Short mmCIF file of C-alpha atoms in Angstrom, two decimals:
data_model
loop_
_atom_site.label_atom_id
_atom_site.label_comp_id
_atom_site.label_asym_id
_atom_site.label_seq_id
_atom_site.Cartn_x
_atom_site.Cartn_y
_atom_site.Cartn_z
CA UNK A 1 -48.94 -22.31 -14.85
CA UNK A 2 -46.20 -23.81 -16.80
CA UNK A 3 -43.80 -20.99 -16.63
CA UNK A 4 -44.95 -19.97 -13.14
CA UNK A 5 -43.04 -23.29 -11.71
CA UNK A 6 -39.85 -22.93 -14.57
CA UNK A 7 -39.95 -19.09 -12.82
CA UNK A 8 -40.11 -20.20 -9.69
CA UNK A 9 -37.45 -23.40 -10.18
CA UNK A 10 -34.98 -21.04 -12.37
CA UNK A 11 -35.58 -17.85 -10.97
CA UNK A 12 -32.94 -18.22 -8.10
CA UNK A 13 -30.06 -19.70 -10.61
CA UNK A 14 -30.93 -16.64 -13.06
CA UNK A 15 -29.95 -14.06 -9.92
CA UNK A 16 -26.94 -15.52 -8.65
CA UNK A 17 -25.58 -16.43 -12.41
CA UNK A 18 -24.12 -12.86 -12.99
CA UNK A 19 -21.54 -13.15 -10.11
CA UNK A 20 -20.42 -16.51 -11.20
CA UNK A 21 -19.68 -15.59 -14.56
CA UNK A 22 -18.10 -12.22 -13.39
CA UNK A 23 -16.28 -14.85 -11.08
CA UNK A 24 -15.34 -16.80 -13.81
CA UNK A 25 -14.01 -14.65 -16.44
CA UNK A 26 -11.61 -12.24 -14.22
CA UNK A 27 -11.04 -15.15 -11.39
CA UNK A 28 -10.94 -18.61 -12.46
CA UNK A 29 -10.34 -18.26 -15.99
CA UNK A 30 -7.19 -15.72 -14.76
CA UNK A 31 -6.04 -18.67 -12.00
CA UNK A 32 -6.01 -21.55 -14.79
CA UNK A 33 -4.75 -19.84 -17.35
CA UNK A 34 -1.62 -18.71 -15.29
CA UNK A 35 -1.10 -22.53 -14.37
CA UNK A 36 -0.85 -23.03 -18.31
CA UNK A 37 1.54 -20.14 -18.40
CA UNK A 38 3.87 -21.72 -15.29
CA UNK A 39 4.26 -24.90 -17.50
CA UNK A 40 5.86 -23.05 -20.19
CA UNK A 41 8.89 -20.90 -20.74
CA UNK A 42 7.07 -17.84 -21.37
CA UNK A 43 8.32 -14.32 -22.05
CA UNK A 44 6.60 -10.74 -22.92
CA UNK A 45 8.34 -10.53 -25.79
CA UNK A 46 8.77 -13.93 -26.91
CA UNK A 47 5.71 -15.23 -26.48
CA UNK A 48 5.44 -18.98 -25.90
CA UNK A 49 8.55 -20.72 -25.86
CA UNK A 50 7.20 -24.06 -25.51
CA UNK A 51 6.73 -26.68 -22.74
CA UNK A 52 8.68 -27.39 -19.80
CA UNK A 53 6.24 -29.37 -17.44
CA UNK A 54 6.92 -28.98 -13.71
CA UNK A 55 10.90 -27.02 -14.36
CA UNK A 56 9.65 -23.73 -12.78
CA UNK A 57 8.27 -25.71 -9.92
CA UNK A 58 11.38 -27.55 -9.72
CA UNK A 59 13.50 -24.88 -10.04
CA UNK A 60 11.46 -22.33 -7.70
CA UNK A 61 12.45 -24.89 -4.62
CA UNK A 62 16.22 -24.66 -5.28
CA UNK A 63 15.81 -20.66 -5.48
CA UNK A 64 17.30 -18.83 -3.03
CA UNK A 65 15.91 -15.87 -4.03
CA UNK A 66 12.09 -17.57 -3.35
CA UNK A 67 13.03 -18.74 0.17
CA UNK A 68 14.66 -15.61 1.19
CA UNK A 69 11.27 -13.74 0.20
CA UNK A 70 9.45 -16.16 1.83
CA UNK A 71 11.44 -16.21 5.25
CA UNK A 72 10.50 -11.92 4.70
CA UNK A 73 6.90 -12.36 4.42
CA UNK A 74 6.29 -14.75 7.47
CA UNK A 75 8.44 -12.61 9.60
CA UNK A 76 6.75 -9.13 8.23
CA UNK A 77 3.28 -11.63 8.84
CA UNK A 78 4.06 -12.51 12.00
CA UNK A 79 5.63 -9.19 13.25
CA UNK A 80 2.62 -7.15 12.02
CA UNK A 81 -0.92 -9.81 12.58
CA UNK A 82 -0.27 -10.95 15.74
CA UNK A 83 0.00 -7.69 17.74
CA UNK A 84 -2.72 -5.95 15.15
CA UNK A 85 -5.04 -8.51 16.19
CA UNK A 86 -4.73 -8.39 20.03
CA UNK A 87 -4.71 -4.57 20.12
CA UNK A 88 -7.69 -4.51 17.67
CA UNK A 89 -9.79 -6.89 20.25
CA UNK A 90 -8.65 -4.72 23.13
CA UNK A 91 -9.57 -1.41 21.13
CA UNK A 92 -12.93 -3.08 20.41
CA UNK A 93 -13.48 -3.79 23.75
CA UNK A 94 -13.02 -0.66 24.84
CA UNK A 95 -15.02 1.19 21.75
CA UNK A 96 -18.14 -1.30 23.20
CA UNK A 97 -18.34 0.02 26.58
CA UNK A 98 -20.31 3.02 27.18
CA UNK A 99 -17.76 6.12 26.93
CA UNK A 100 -18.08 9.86 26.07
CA UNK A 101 -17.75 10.35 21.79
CA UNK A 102 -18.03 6.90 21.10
CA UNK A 103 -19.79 7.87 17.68
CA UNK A 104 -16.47 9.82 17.01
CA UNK A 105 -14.01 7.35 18.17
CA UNK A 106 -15.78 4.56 16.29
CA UNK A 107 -15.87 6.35 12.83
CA UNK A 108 -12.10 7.59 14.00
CA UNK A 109 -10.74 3.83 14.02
CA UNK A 110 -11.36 3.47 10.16
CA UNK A 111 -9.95 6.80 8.82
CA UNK A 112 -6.64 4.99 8.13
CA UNK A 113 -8.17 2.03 6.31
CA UNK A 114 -9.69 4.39 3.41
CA UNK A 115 -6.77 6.57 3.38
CA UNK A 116 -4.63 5.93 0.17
CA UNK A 117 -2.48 2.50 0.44
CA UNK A 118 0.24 4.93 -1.40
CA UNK A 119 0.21 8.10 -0.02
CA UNK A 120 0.37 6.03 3.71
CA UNK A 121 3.64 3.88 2.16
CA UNK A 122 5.04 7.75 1.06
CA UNK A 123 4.44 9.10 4.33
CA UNK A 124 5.38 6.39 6.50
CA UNK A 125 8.79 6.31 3.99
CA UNK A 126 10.20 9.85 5.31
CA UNK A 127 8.80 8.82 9.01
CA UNK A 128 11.02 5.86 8.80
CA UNK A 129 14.12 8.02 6.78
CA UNK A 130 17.84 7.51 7.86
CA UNK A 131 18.77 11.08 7.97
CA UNK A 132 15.53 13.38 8.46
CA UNK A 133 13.28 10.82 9.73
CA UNK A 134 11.02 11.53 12.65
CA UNK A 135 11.45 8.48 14.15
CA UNK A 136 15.06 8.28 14.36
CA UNK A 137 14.95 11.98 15.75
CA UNK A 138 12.20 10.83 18.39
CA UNK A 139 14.84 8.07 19.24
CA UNK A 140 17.84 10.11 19.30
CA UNK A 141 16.55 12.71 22.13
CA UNK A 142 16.32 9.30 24.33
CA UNK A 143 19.87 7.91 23.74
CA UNK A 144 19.67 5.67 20.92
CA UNK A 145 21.71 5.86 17.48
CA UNK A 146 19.44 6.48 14.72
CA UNK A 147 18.73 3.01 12.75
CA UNK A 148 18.89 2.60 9.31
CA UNK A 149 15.26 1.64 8.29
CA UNK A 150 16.06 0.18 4.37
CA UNK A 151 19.09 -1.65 5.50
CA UNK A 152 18.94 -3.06 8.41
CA UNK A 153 16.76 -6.59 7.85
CA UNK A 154 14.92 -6.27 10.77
CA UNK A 155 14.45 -2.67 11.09
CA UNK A 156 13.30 -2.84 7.63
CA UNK A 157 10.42 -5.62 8.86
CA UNK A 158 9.22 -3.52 11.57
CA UNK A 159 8.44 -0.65 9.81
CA UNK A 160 6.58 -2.66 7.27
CA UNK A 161 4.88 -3.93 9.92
CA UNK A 162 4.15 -0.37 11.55
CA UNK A 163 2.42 0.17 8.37
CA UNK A 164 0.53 -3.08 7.84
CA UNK A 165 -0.82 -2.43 11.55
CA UNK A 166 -1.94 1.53 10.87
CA UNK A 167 -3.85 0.80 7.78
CA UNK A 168 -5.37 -2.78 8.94
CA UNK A 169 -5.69 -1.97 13.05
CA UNK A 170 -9.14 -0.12 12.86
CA UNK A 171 -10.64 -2.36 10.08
CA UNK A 172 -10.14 -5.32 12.38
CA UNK A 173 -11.66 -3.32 15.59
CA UNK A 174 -14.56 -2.58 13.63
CA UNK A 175 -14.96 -6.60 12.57
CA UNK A 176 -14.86 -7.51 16.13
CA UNK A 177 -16.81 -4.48 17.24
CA UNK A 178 -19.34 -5.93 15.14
CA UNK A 179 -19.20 -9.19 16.50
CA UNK A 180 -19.49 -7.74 20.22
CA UNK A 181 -22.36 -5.98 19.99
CA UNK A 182 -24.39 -9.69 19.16
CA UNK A 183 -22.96 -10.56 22.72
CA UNK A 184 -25.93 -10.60 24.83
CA UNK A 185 -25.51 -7.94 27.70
CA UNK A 186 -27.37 -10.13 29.99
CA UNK A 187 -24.08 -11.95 30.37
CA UNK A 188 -22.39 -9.31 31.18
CA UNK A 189 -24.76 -8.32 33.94
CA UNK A 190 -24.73 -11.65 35.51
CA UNK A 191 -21.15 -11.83 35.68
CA UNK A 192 -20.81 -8.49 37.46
CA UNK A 193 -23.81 -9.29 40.18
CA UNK A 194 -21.32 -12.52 40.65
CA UNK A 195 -18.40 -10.14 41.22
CA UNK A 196 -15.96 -10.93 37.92
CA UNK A 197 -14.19 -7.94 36.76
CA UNK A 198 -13.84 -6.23 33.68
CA UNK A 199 -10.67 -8.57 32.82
CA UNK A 200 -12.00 -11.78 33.66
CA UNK A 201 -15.32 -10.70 31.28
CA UNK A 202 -13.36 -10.03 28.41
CA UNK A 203 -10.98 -13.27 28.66
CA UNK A 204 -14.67 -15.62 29.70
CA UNK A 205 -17.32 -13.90 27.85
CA UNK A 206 -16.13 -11.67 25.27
CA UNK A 207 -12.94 -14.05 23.78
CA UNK A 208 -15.09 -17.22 23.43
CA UNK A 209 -17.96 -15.60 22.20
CA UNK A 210 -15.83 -13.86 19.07
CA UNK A 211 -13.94 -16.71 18.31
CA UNK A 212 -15.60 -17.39 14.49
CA UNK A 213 -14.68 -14.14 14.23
CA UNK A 214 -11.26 -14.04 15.48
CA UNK A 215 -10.75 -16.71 12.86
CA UNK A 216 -12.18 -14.77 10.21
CA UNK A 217 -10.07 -12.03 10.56
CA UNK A 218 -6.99 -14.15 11.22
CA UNK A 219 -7.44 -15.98 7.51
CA UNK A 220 -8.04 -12.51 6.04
CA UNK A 221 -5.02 -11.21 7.40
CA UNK A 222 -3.05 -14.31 5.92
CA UNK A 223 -4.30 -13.43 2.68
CA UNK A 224 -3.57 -10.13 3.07
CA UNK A 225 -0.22 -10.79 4.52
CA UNK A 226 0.69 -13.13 1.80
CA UNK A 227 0.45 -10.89 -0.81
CA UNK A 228 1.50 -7.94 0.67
CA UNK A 229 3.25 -5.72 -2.19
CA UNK A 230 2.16 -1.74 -1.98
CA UNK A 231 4.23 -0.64 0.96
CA UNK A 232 7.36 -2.70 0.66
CA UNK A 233 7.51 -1.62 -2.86
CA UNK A 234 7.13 2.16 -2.00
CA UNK A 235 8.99 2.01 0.53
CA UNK A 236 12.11 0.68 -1.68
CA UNK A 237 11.43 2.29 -5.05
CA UNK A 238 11.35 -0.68 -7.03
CA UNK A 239 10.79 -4.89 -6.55
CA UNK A 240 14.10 -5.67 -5.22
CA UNK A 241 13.34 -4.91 -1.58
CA UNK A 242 16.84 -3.26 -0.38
CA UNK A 243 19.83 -3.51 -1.60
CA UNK A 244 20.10 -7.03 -0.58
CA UNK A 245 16.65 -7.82 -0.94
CA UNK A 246 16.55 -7.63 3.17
CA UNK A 247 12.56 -6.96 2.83
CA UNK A 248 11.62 -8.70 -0.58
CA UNK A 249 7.89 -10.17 -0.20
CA UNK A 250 6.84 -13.13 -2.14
CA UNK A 251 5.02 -11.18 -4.60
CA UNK A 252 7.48 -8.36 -5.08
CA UNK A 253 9.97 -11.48 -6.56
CA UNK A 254 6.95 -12.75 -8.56
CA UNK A 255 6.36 -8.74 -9.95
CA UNK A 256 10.08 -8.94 -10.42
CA UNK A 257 10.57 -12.35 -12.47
CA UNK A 258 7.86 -11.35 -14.21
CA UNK A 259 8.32 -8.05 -15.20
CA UNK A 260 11.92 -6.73 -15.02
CA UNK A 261 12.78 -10.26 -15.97
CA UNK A 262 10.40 -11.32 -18.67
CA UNK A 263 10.34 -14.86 -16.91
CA UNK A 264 6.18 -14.78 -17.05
CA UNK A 265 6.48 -18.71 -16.58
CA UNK A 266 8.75 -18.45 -13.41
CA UNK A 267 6.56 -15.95 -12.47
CA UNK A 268 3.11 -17.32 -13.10
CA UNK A 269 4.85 -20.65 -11.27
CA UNK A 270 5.62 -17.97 -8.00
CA UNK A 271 1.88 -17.06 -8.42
CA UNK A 272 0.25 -20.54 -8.24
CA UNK A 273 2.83 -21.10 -5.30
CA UNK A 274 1.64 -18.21 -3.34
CA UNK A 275 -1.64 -19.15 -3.73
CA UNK A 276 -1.10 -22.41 -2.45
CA UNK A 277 0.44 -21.29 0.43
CA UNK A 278 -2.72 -18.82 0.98
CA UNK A 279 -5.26 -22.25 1.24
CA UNK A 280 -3.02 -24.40 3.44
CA UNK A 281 -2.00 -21.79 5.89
CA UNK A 282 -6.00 -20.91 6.00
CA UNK A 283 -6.28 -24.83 6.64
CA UNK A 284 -3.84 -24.70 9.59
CA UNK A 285 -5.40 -21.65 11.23
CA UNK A 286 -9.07 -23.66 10.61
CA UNK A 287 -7.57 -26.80 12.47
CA UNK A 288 -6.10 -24.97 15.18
CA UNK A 289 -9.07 -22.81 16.35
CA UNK A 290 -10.91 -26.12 15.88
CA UNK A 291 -8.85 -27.38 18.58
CA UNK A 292 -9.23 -24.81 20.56
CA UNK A 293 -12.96 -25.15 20.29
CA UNK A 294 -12.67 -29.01 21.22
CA UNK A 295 -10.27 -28.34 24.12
CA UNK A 296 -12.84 -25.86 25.81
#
């Protein structure tokens, strides 16, 4: 009787205890420790050089170099998530209506999401090449000089974008594919008896009802976005991002301070900073669909 309740009281805290301390030992242990590391002036091969309080801090906001990878990873951000997003709710849309293969189309929309994050940055590198490129030949039979893809800032942020958008475009139709199908066809129905088209369905019915969704996918994407590293490395050959570090993420400069520097405290401070911009730009996209939702 006596262990039946302790079994029955425990039992629950005994299942759920193996993720926390997996959790714990590679996540918050990890996070804390590299705050202890961005208080000192640490090196690989030094070791411990002693304390230096909030100086990496201090000296990260003066950084040029920190800014200028910022100003990069909002643009790339902002470039890439907000047209993946709308095409991936439109794509959705469509993939939820009855049409011929949707089985095929559906399992189609995800073939670029488990494709290698390398081998895509590799391929999309000789798509995008000065020279030989395929894109700059596509745009050269209509009229227009071939662009420089590595040098050119901009250029350089569109193609990172282009890949951001292949790899992440059918994992976020799938999300709100997901989320459609729990939209009670009912409503649909009714709308088209009262003579709404397809258009004014999808912007009254299908938008509002995906909405926690659309704000799931938008705070994944910030993460996402926020540490993007794979394809902007591959696609310069090393952590600088271009020549003049035109296309330098945030966490290619903390990769680089880090490890072609051996500045693991200016690094580990770059870390803690990315990380804080991860939680309040989640915040802001929290308040701001929560004003939507108040508005309507």
């Amino acid at each position: 009787m006596f262990f039946g309740k302790l079994d029955g009281k425990f039992a629950p805290y005994l299942f759920i205890a193996p993720f926390f301390i997996i959790f714990g030992v590679f996540n918050l242990f990890p996070t804390a420790f590299m705050f202890h590391v961005s208080l000192h002036d640490w090196s690989m091969i030094g070791g411990n050089g002693g304390f230096v309080g909030w100086a990496n801090y201090a000296f990260l906001l003066t950084d040029t170099k920190f800014w200028n990878a910022l100003l990069n990873t909002l643009a790339i951000f902002v470039i890439a998530v907000v047209p993946q997003l709308l095409l991936a709710l439109l794509l959705a849309d469509v993939l939820n209506r009855r049409i011929r293969f949707q089985g095929f189309f559906r399992v189609a929309t995800i073939l670029p999401y488990v494709t290698s994050i390398a081998a895509m940055a590799i391929v999309f590198g000789q798509l995008f090449g000065r020279d030989f490129g395929l894109i700059n030949l596509a745009l050269d039979t209509i009229g227009i000089d071939p662009i420089d893809w590595r040098s050119n800032r901009f250029a350089s942020w569109v193609a990172l974008a282009v890949m951001v958008d292949w790899r992440w475009l059918g994992f976020n139709t799938l999300i709100y594919l997901a989320a459609m199908q729990t939209i009670p066809r009912d409503l649909y129905e009714s709308a088209s008896i009262d003579g709404a088209s397809r258009l004014r369905q999808f912007w009254q019915i299908t938008i509002p009802m995906v909405r926690p969704t659309v704000l799931f996918t938008v705070i994944i994407s910030t993460i996402g976005q926020m540490q993007l590293f794979t394809e902007p490395v591959i696609f310069s050959a090393d952590y600088s991002g271009g020549n003049q570090n035109q296309f330098q993420t945030v966490a290619m400069l903390m990769f680089d301070e880090a490890r072609r520097l051996d500045n693991f405290g200016y690094g580990a401070a770059i870390a803690w900073v990315i990380f804080l911009l991860i939680v309040v730009f989640s915040l802001i996209n929290v308040l701001f669909v929560s004003r939507i939702r108040g508005a309507s």
